[in-house]
XYZ file of C-alpha atoms in Angstrom:
685
model
C 4.512 -17.236 -8.398
C 2.259 -15.207 -6.782
C 0.261 -12.258 -8.129
C 2.777 -9.728 -6.501
C 5.604 -11.307 -8.045
C 4.301 -11.409 -11.525
C 4.003 -7.495 -11.443
C 7.634 -7.093 -10.351
C 9.442 -7.664 -13.742
C 10.639 -4.505 -15.606
C 10.337 -5.971 -19.103
C 12.195 -5.024 -22.319
C 9.165 -2.899 -23.594
C 9.204 -0.795 -20.311
C 12.979 -0.146 -20.709
C 12.928 0.875 -24.237
C 9.905 3.311 -23.528
C 11.833 4.666 -20.573
C 14.990 5.222 -22.688
C 12.600 6.985 -25.021
C 11.058 9.200 -22.380
C 14.417 9.980 -20.899
C 15.072 12.096 -23.906
C 11.426 13.453 -24.058
C 11.933 14.780 -20.468
C 14.871 16.903 -21.556
C 12.386 19.441 -22.382
C 12.863 22.460 -20.059
C 9.192 22.577 -19.324
C 9.592 19.041 -17.565
C 13.112 19.519 -16.364
C 12.081 22.888 -14.440
C 9.868 20.618 -12.112
C 13.377 19.025 -10.685
C 15.381 22.149 -9.982
C 18.511 20.370 -9.150
C 18.603 18.281 -12.389
C 17.648 21.600 -14.251
C 20.912 23.150 -13.035
C 22.674 20.151 -14.581
C 20.772 20.484 -18.010
C 21.836 24.233 -18.003
C 25.480 23.410 -17.480
C 25.197 20.923 -20.393
C 23.944 23.618 -22.651
C 26.763 26.212 -21.539
C 29.554 23.367 -21.782
C 28.129 22.566 -25.191
C 28.344 26.441 -26.358
C 31.851 26.265 -24.859
C 32.553 23.295 -27.264
C 31.625 25.340 -30.183
C 33.058 28.626 -29.089
C 35.814 27.788 -26.678
C 36.981 31.425 -26.307
C 33.457 32.779 -25.497
C 34.111 33.494 -21.864
C 37.732 34.600 -22.425
C 39.462 31.317 -21.513
C 41.722 31.991 -24.373
C 42.566 28.374 -24.667
C 41.312 26.797 -27.896
C 42.618 23.378 -26.731
C 39.807 23.184 -24.211
C 37.410 22.229 -27.075
C 37.492 18.701 -26.495
C 37.613 18.818 -22.473
C 34.436 21.080 -22.825
C 32.812 18.527 -25.079
C 33.569 15.467 -22.697
C 32.136 17.516 -19.755
C 29.046 18.233 -21.664
C 28.489 14.710 -22.531
C 29.080 13.507 -19.056
C 26.461 16.228 -17.911
C 24.038 15.309 -20.530
C 24.319 11.500 -19.437
C 23.916 12.477 -15.793
C 20.426 14.246 -16.870
C 19.364 11.088 -18.950
C 20.158 8.801 -16.182
C 18.057 10.852 -13.758
C 15.285 11.169 -16.379
C 15.702 7.299 -16.963
C 15.176 6.652 -13.084
C 11.948 8.506 -13.328
C 10.658 7.009 -16.389
C 11.398 3.436 -15.417
C 9.532 3.788 -12.290
C 6.501 5.284 -14.260
C 6.883 2.608 -16.917
C 5.718 -0.139 -14.477
C 2.598 2.007 -13.414
C 1.726 2.756 -17.158
C 1.960 -1.036 -18.011
C -0.438 -1.858 -15.185
C -2.715 0.961 -16.485
C -2.805 -0.431 -20.103
C -3.941 -3.864 -18.580
C -6.705 -1.885 -16.783
C -7.646 -0.020 -19.828
C -8.345 -3.344 -21.779
C -11.387 -3.670 -19.410
C -12.662 -0.063 -19.985
C -14.065 -0.593 -23.534
C -17.359 0.621 -24.942
C -19.652 -1.299 -22.862
C -23.339 -1.545 -23.727
C -25.720 -0.772 -20.789
C -29.339 -1.936 -20.471
C -31.009 1.212 -19.203
C -34.238 0.473 -17.172
C -37.068 2.499 -18.194
C -40.140 3.511 -15.960
C -42.376 0.879 -17.563
C -39.842 -1.921 -16.466
C -38.439 -2.537 -19.992
C -34.882 -1.561 -20.813
C -33.166 0.304 -23.638
C -29.525 -0.568 -24.934
C -27.403 2.382 -24.788
C -23.610 3.085 -24.694
C -22.094 3.006 -21.293
C -20.686 6.589 -21.867
C -24.155 8.041 -22.194
C -25.090 6.813 -18.472
C -25.354 9.555 -15.795
C -25.221 9.303 -12.009
C -28.457 7.999 -10.674
C -29.404 6.035 -13.720
C -30.639 2.472 -13.000
C -29.267 -0.450 -15.381
C -30.080 -4.248 -15.703
C -26.842 -6.545 -15.598
C -27.516 -9.980 -16.652
C -25.415 -13.125 -16.858
C -22.497 -12.449 -19.369
C -22.715 -8.614 -19.161
C -20.214 -6.235 -18.126
C -21.083 -3.828 -15.306
C -21.238 -0.562 -17.145
C -20.020 1.798 -14.400
C -19.718 1.958 -10.692
C -22.830 1.476 -8.782
C -24.627 -0.382 -5.889
C -26.959 -3.224 -6.356
C -30.649 -2.357 -5.377
C -32.291 -5.545 -6.417
C -31.097 -9.255 -7.113
C -28.271 -11.660 -6.333
C -25.491 -12.591 -8.610
C -21.950 -13.766 -8.762
C -19.445 -11.319 -10.164
C -16.186 -11.715 -11.888
C -13.751 -9.086 -10.455
C -10.596 -10.736 -11.965
C -9.955 -7.622 -14.204
C -9.684 -5.418 -11.194
C -8.298 -7.727 -8.583
C -6.578 -10.448 -10.626
C -8.532 -13.136 -8.454
C -10.244 -15.784 -10.677
C -13.052 -16.570 -7.806
C -16.190 -14.807 -8.333
C -17.639 -12.669 -5.671
C -21.464 -12.730 -4.616
C -23.094 -9.311 -4.792
C -26.606 -8.574 -3.335
C -28.917 -5.816 -2.527
C -28.349 -4.408 0.870
C -25.584 -5.054 3.419
C -21.965 -4.657 2.905
C -21.569 -6.391 -0.457
C -23.824 -4.229 -2.769
C -20.950 -2.008 -4.328
C -20.132 -3.060 -8.085
C -17.206 -1.803 -10.050
C -17.613 -0.751 -13.737
C -15.512 -3.362 -16.050
C -16.332 -6.421 -13.838
C -18.468 -9.256 -15.284
C -21.717 -10.904 -14.070
C -21.158 -14.599 -14.255
C -24.708 -15.750 -12.794
C -28.129 -14.442 -12.523
C -28.872 -10.871 -12.764
C -28.459 -7.645 -10.851
C -30.329 -4.196 -11.031
C -27.659 -1.487 -10.226
C -28.004 2.203 -9.477
C -25.061 4.125 -11.222
C -23.122 6.162 -8.786
C -20.311 7.493 -10.995
C -20.361 9.665 -14.195
C -18.367 8.384 -17.156
C -14.569 9.240 -16.797
C -14.967 9.597 -12.886
C -15.532 5.847 -12.031
C -13.156 3.760 -9.693
C -11.433 2.164 -12.716
C -10.896 5.552 -14.236
C -9.278 6.766 -11.003
C -7.125 3.577 -10.686
C -5.810 4.172 -14.116
C -4.905 7.631 -13.540
C -3.173 6.795 -10.281
C -1.102 3.822 -11.458
C -0.039 5.906 -14.499
C 1.288 8.787 -12.165
C -0.920 11.311 -13.677
C -2.600 12.159 -10.454
C 0.623 11.702 -8.418
C 1.140 14.983 -6.485
C 4.338 15.516 -4.359
C 3.883 14.550 -0.800
C 4.541 16.993 2.084
C 7.873 15.015 2.917
C 8.796 15.217 -0.827
C 8.125 18.897 -1.024
C 10.161 19.548 2.287
C 13.085 17.555 0.793
C 12.923 19.224 -2.411
C 13.001 22.637 -0.799
C 16.139 21.364 1.201
C 17.606 20.205 -2.193
C 16.904 23.557 -3.912
C 18.512 25.324 -0.923
C 21.585 23.382 -1.075
C 21.938 24.114 -4.645
C 21.604 27.520 -4.150
C 24.205 27.708 -1.484
C 26.668 25.804 -3.700
C 25.908 28.172 -6.574
C 26.786 31.021 -4.267
C 29.982 29.119 -3.275
C 31.056 28.472 -6.873
C 30.294 32.322 -7.749
C 32.576 33.512 -5.015
C 35.384 30.886 -6.063
C 35.730 32.558 -9.399
C 37.023 35.829 -8.289
C 39.319 34.024 -5.615
C 40.705 32.179 -8.540
C 41.378 35.376 -10.527
C 42.997 36.855 -7.208
C 45.116 33.944 -6.893
C 45.953 34.088 -10.576
C 44.655 30.632 -11.218
C 43.083 30.180 -14.620
C 40.022 27.897 -14.081
C 37.748 27.041 -17.135
C 34.248 27.789 -16.986
C 33.452 24.172 -17.560
C 35.623 23.309 -14.782
C 33.463 25.488 -12.355
C 30.231 23.927 -13.872
C 31.702 20.312 -13.123
C 32.374 21.376 -9.599
C 28.930 22.861 -8.931
C 27.370 19.518 -10.618
C 29.493 17.408 -8.266
C 28.698 19.424 -5.205
C 24.927 19.801 -5.521
C 22.833 16.816 -4.354
C 22.314 15.337 -7.832
C 22.170 11.695 -6.819
C 19.009 12.149 -4.659
C 17.680 14.844 -7.095
C 17.758 12.426 -9.716
C 16.149 9.817 -7.763
C 13.711 11.454 -5.719
C 10.630 11.452 -7.923
C 11.450 7.827 -8.829
C 11.527 6.935 -5.072
C 7.925 8.187 -4.591
C 6.566 6.731 -7.743
C 7.985 3.173 -6.803
C 6.768 3.492 -3.292
C 3.096 3.890 -4.949
C 3.812 1.050 -7.266
C 4.874 -1.166 -4.602
C 1.539 -0.626 -2.937
C -0.381 -1.078 -6.226
C 1.489 -4.420 -7.115
C 0.174 -5.600 -3.673
C -3.160 -5.000 -5.114
C -3.975 -1.826 -3.076
C -4.746 1.257 -4.659
C -3.438 4.572 -2.782
C -5.527 7.569 -3.619
C -2.334 9.761 -3.115
C 1.281 9.611 -2.379
C 0.369 11.220 0.990
C -1.259 7.946 1.890
C 1.552 5.811 1.461
C 3.690 8.121 3.565
C 1.325 8.273 6.228
C 1.539 4.397 6.540
C 5.191 4.740 7.339
C 4.469 7.007 10.176
C 1.585 4.839 11.499
C 1.733 4.832 15.363
C -1.696 3.109 16.010
C -3.625 0.484 14.090
C -7.311 -0.004 14.590
C -8.401 -3.541 13.453
C -11.784 -5.256 13.312
C -11.700 -8.693 15.150
C -14.026 -10.488 12.903
C -12.400 -11.341 9.456
C -9.129 -9.753 10.284
C -7.738 -10.995 13.413
C -10.067 -14.132 13.457
C -11.500 -16.053 10.346
C -14.945 -14.634 11.306
C -16.810 -18.002 10.610
C -17.724 -19.251 14.203
C -17.502 -23.082 13.914
C -18.913 -25.746 16.321
C -16.292 -27.114 18.544
C -17.953 -29.112 21.184
C -21.309 -30.006 22.734
C -21.710 -29.508 26.286
C -24.634 -30.812 28.414
C -26.296 -28.566 31.158
C -28.135 -30.146 34.080
C -29.163 -33.680 34.034
C -29.251 -34.025 30.278
C -26.617 -36.102 28.336
C -24.101 -35.096 25.722
C -26.050 -37.206 23.151
C -29.254 -35.501 23.847
C -27.611 -32.097 23.301
C -25.917 -33.259 20.068
C -29.241 -34.526 18.809
C -31.435 -31.402 19.424
C -28.431 -29.056 18.304
C -28.701 -30.899 15.093
C -32.390 -30.762 14.852
C -32.190 -26.802 15.250
C -29.652 -26.627 12.520
C -31.003 -28.738 9.731
C -32.236 -25.922 7.719
C -29.743 -23.473 9.169
C -27.612 -22.678 5.887
C -25.073 -20.306 7.796
C -21.606 -21.531 8.239
C -22.383 -21.918 11.882
C -25.239 -24.006 11.407
C -23.446 -26.324 8.809
C -20.549 -26.820 11.292
C -22.995 -28.024 13.922
C -24.140 -30.705 11.675
C -20.508 -31.604 10.488
C -19.150 -31.882 14.202
C -22.209 -34.259 14.946
C -21.486 -36.445 12.035
C -17.913 -36.554 13.065
C -19.139 -37.806 16.597
C -21.384 -40.385 15.012
C -24.679 -38.668 15.288
C -26.664 -38.125 12.295
C -30.382 -37.473 11.519
C -32.500 -38.263 8.388
C -33.306 -34.844 7.365
C -36.315 -36.111 5.116
C -38.207 -36.977 8.129
C -38.337 -33.201 9.033
C -39.206 -31.674 5.731
C -42.581 -30.646 6.904
C -41.266 -28.874 10.010
C -41.358 -25.147 10.234
C -37.816 -23.581 10.310
C -37.370 -20.556 12.500
C -34.805 -18.027 11.088
C -32.505 -16.163 13.249
C -33.456 -12.486 13.721
C -31.751 -9.552 15.439
C -34.898 -9.192 17.640
C -35.110 -12.878 18.759
C -31.371 -13.825 18.552
C -32.482 -17.602 18.211
C -33.210 -19.980 15.458
C -34.652 -23.489 15.413
C -37.635 -25.428 14.273
C -41.001 -26.259 15.244
C -41.738 -29.910 14.741
C -45.245 -31.401 13.311
C -45.840 -32.648 17.146
C -45.672 -29.208 18.385
C -42.301 -29.447 19.767
C -40.304 -26.317 19.693
C -36.259 -26.702 19.264
C -34.326 -23.575 19.556
C -30.574 -22.488 19.732
C -29.417 -19.075 20.298
C -27.902 -16.388 22.608
C -27.947 -17.294 26.375
C -30.125 -14.515 27.649
C -32.554 -14.902 24.751
C -33.149 -18.584 25.318
C -33.595 -17.968 29.089
C -36.399 -15.625 28.232
C -37.763 -18.084 25.751
C -37.975 -21.077 28.564
C -38.824 -18.757 31.346
C -42.025 -17.526 29.373
C -43.030 -21.229 29.035
C -42.485 -21.921 32.669
C -39.290 -23.633 32.587
C -36.192 -23.224 34.854
C -32.534 -22.294 33.961
C -30.174 -25.322 34.914
C -27.857 -24.131 37.916
C -24.587 -25.005 35.861
C -25.516 -23.228 32.650
C -23.896 -19.961 33.649
C -20.607 -21.516 34.653
C -20.573 -23.241 31.350
C -21.480 -20.088 29.245
C -19.080 -18.169 31.158
C -16.152 -20.621 30.678
C -16.801 -20.542 26.995
C -16.810 -16.705 26.901
C -13.404 -16.766 28.719
C -11.837 -19.186 26.137
C -12.937 -16.508 23.385
C -15.817 -18.728 22.140
C -19.379 -18.131 21.532
C -21.957 -20.105 23.640
C -25.274 -21.132 21.747
C -27.837 -22.548 24.316
C -29.947 -25.435 23.284
C -33.626 -25.663 24.485
C -36.388 -27.954 23.728
C -39.755 -26.380 24.886
C -39.053 -25.251 28.433
C -36.075 -27.240 29.103
C -32.494 -26.174 28.365
C -30.386 -29.406 27.193
C -27.003 -27.891 27.046
C -24.575 -25.478 25.008
C -22.855 -25.570 21.536
C -19.463 -24.134 21.938
C -18.750 -21.975 18.911
C -15.125 -20.938 18.344
C -13.669 -18.121 16.284
C -9.946 -18.885 15.697
C -7.247 -16.455 15.235
C -5.529 -16.492 11.863
C -1.975 -18.240 11.961
C 0.850 -15.919 12.061
C -0.938 -12.959 13.433
C 0.887 -13.286 16.823
C 4.234 -12.868 15.183
C 2.964 -10.129 13.000
C 1.615 -8.067 15.892
C 4.836 -8.688 17.719
C 6.679 -7.173 14.632
C 4.497 -4.179 14.567
C 5.250 -3.810 18.443
C 8.909 -3.747 17.535
C 8.308 -0.850 15.174
C 6.653 0.976 18.007
C 2.944 0.612 16.617
C 0.073 0.059 18.986
C -2.593 -2.418 18.028
C -6.234 -1.876 18.890
C -8.749 -4.613 18.233
C -12.507 -3.562 17.924
C -15.186 -6.133 18.548
C -18.856 -6.434 19.135
C -18.171 -9.290 21.567
C -18.589 -9.176 25.254
C -15.678 -8.049 27.408
C -14.697 -11.545 28.411
C -14.623 -12.947 25.076
C -12.854 -9.890 23.588
C -10.005 -10.275 26.473
C -9.595 -13.877 25.621
C -9.206 -13.216 21.806
C -7.115 -10.135 22.280
C -4.712 -12.147 24.654
C -4.578 -14.958 22.143
C -3.891 -12.772 19.335
C -1.322 -10.687 21.107
C -2.893 -7.148 20.507
C -2.095 -4.178 22.890
C -5.576 -3.079 23.643
C -9.138 -4.200 22.747
C -12.628 -2.265 22.842
C -15.385 -4.751 23.524
C -19.055 -4.199 22.394
C -17.590 -1.743 19.871
C -20.246 0.584 18.082
C -19.189 2.664 14.887
C -18.956 5.862 17.040
C -16.678 4.078 19.370
C -14.005 3.533 16.561
C -14.420 7.391 15.819
C -13.816 8.058 19.472
C -10.727 5.852 19.570
C -9.163 7.216 16.699
C -9.728 10.954 17.769
C -8.115 10.078 21.178
C -4.921 8.711 19.702
C -4.918 11.663 17.114
C -5.344 14.164 19.884
C -2.075 12.636 21.453
C -0.179 13.405 18.175
C -0.329 9.828 16.708
C -0.837 8.785 13.301
C -3.836 6.097 13.114
C -4.689 3.576 10.546
C -7.750 1.473 10.134
C -9.693 -1.061 7.769
C -13.186 -1.271 6.963
C -15.740 -2.271 4.581
C -19.273 -1.190 5.804
C -21.188 1.980 5.509
C -20.943 2.219 9.188
C -17.062 2.179 8.943
C -17.106 5.110 6.400
C -16.913 8.052 9.280
C -14.085 6.147 11.044
C -12.245 5.511 7.744
C -12.502 9.151 6.820
C -11.258 10.365 10.451
C -8.225 7.898 10.256
C -4.962 9.116 8.871
C -4.747 5.960 6.737
C -8.102 4.303 5.954
C -7.994 1.229 3.865
C -11.333 0.018 2.426
C -12.072 -3.250 1.133
C -12.997 -3.434 -2.592
C -15.956 -5.922 -1.755
C -17.319 -3.343 0.649
C -19.819 -0.408 -0.088
C -19.140 2.584 -2.137
C -19.391 4.794 0.908
C -16.496 2.981 2.703
C -14.429 3.175 -0.495
C -15.019 6.973 -1.048
C -14.391 7.727 2.572
C -10.949 5.751 2.696
C -7.511 6.786 1.046
C -6.662 3.454 0.041
C -8.851 0.458 -1.373
C -7.689 -3.158 -1.178
C -8.672 -4.817 -4.362
C -8.343 -8.125 -2.583
C -10.576 -7.361 0.222
C -7.968 -8.822 2.838
C -8.078 -6.643 5.956
C -4.958 -8.028 7.453
C -3.074 -6.346 4.303
C -2.900 -3.217 6.336
C 0.231 -4.802 8.213
C 2.050 -5.216 4.861
C 1.006 -1.736 3.659
C 2.408 -0.019 6.809
C 5.603 -1.813 6.066
C 5.608 -0.465 2.576
C 5.128 3.023 3.847
C 7.926 2.762 6.362
C 10.225 1.255 3.551
C 9.384 4.235 1.282
C 10.501 6.765 4.055
C 13.756 4.748 4.793
C 14.705 4.404 1.263
C 14.353 8.437 0.603
C 16.110 8.926 3.824
C 18.964 6.264 3.085
C 19.437 7.524 -0.488
C 19.676 11.266 0.909
C 22.024 10.442 3.386
C 24.213 8.528 0.659
C 23.836 11.477 -1.720
C 25.101 14.213 0.726
C 27.798 11.844 2.070
C 28.987 11.192 -1.491
C 29.279 15.016 -1.966
C 31.969 15.165 0.660
C 34.113 12.643 -1.322
C 33.556 14.566 -4.487
C 34.950 17.750 -2.534
C 38.267 16.096 -1.781
C 38.662 14.853 -5.325
C 37.896 18.257 -7.206
C 38.914 21.195 -4.747
C 42.654 20.133 -4.627
C 42.644 19.670 -8.513
C 41.681 23.028 -9.007
C 44.045 24.849 -6.670
C 46.844 22.483 -6.118
C 49.123 24.118 -8.817
C 48.894 27.599 -7.422
C 48.439 26.591 -3.694
C 50.738 23.525 -3.133
C 49.496 23.295 0.474
C 46.144 22.025 -1.021
C 47.719 18.771 -1.885
C 47.329 17.923 1.761
C 43.644 17.143 1.261
C 44.185 15.439 -2.114
C 44.028 12.132 -0.261
C 43.096 10.104 -3.450
C 46.280 11.022 -5.165
C 44.678 11.585 -8.361
C 46.676 11.802 -11.549
C 46.008 15.402 -12.857
C 43.546 18.205 -12.120
C 41.625 17.462 -15.234
C 41.529 13.731 -14.681
C 40.343 14.287 -11.105
C 37.441 16.674 -12.347
C 36.344 14.266 -15.074
C 36.465 11.215 -12.838
C 34.505 12.908 -10.123
C 31.892 13.953 -12.742
C 31.624 10.429 -14.361
C 31.111 8.839 -10.977
C 28.396 11.541 -10.219
C 26.683 10.352 -13.397
C 26.831 6.598 -13.144
C 25.906 6.434 -9.448
C 22.378 7.371 -10.414
C 21.526 4.179 -12.570
C 23.394 2.042 -10.093
C 20.957 3.164 -7.353
C 17.921 2.780 -9.373
C 17.349 -0.732 -8.226
C 17.402 0.408 -4.731
C 15.095 3.240 -5.346
C 12.730 0.799 -7.156
C 12.763 -2.293 -4.767
C 13.291 -0.007 -1.595
C 15.799 -0.485 1.221
C 15.131 -3.703 2.957
C 13.089 -3.046 6.085
C 13.592 -4.765 9.542
C 11.383 -4.279 12.509
C 13.514 -2.318 15.131
C 13.534 0.914 17.197
C 14.006 4.158 15.478
C 17.141 5.010 17.164
C 18.832 1.740 16.005
C 17.436 2.156 12.526
C 18.891 5.619 12.211
C 22.442 4.396 13.431
C 22.321 1.431 10.973
C 21.332 3.586 8.010
C 24.057 6.117 8.963
C 26.723 3.384 9.063
C 25.674 1.895 5.771
C 24.366 4.609 3.572
C 26.407 7.707 5.525
C 29.676 5.923 5.755
C 29.106 3.998 2.500
C 28.439 7.144 0.781
C 31.779 8.516 1.666
C 33.737 5.346 1.166
C 32.267 4.218 -2.304
C 33.080 7.467 -4.029
C 36.605 7.330 -2.823
C 37.010 4.052 -4.371
C 35.021 4.669 -7.287
C 36.665 7.990 -8.233
C 40.064 6.499 -7.927
C 39.239 3.497 -10.160
C 37.883 5.899 -12.867
C 40.858 8.116 -12.544
C 43.328 5.327 -13.340
C 41.281 4.393 -16.270
C 40.586 7.860 -17.807
C 43.798 9.747 -16.811
C 45.813 8.545 -19.994
C 43.065 9.896 -22.290
C 42.463 13.071 -20.466
C 46.023 14.346 -21.019
C 45.123 14.377 -24.746
C 42.114 16.325 -24.280
C 43.915 19.337 -22.805
C 46.909 19.285 -25.249
């Protein structure tokens, strides 16, 4: 069972806590935040008063005491079910927050002093800018960046992954998170967060729901629900004088029951749970969303910006073939390629030696222990070895090696450009091998597209999402990888500012843009994008600029996050459609029941043929209550999402949740009426 599945279960403790919270949330100061359910709670209090004082509003029918009591109980249960749906959604987040809190203990910190010694203090005393020493076995006291040292850090308390991560000063892997543990060597860390404001603290608040604010879509839908509630309240208020004019005696509790059945209580009771569950689904995928708005924005994404290396491809270029140039043989190229890689500890260098061994070529490395290894630099773009006899072996970028041999008086083989161009067209990287002033051939390095990405990009295309690959590769290499991966567009030789330009271009066209990144140079683009997902292994600047952080540092996860966002929007839309459609069915149950005696013609719309007016009202009210917990699994899990065009998706949801929202209440209310009608007759005697 994977990590995501482990977090899915709603255990017994969560359920018990949710039941308790359902009663705590009855406090009007909580209920007023959900106006629809607040109206239901007011209805409960009024009917409860009518149970005690049945003649309070002049009904003059003391035998309605039991009927009023049943209505009040059903209304109470309706509110409790709505509170339970929200509490169960919050419960999962709080359970995960409790796990995170276990890592936030009173850690001791080794505060570095100016004289080079350290002083042991409590981590809560640390201030932003303080420098600390973290040695093997120590917990990182707070968020910061490594300015000296190299060490392996266990981040399982945050990510759930057991494999330690290498952290070192400089580069894109210098950021460390409070609560993680150093498991080798030592680090000197400069603190970047004050106590209570660390990444871990923010995570705890977010997964608890304490920092969750309503998104623009939620606010808009809430406004609609409030508007519908006000409209139906006015309708009910006008029905009362109409009933008096028609000489129909309608109990106040019946009017309240009608109001509760007509206002959108179903979606009103589930709306908050849907939003919380959406963020929870992202969290269970080990992605921390800094706001619900970020999750929603994922559902509206039109364009996705993706780095090539590490996202679309594995990133480590591996030697795939040795290709001779000029009059040299494959054996010669292979031998000198190995010589240039003996002390090259990079994945590319190791792959050269591995490929040569597989082809039966091996060299005794001890013979070259005294040789001088030439490291690769951004300036030379070459690496290799200077042998004891003065022979210089190099491998590197085509143009760099050309300059190297030309300066020594050598000539470039005529077929070299054809070989390197062919490799570039195949999406590979050519490394030219030279010995002194002679070029012997080329090492074909291949960066492989991750399996399954072609299908995933096709799925995104079905959603109407355009994919744009950004890479520093030359245009030929970029075009080959783009074609192999199946992306819609690519930007070769891409610089950080190019990413910002393409994001702004898409946004100017009214599109929502998502992108991933991990480096400081990605921070401006992450901040510019509507959805920016930073890697947890990346820099502090990237994490602060983004509105989501992937704890697993898997750049391809943006694909799943987009689907979760779409699922959130679809779930909310589907359940809203179902809720409003259900009100139509309840209308056919209650209105005829109220007026059929005085206006026999109203029986025409009594299509359910319910037994009595009282049983019809209570049946509709009971169905209105029980449908909320029945829909909680859908609100929590989300409506199953399948990539398809928006028009087709809309039609599908209307058929399932619109038509279903009409049919299900008709069946449910009729069944409940058959069960309760014998009991109801006794309540009104």
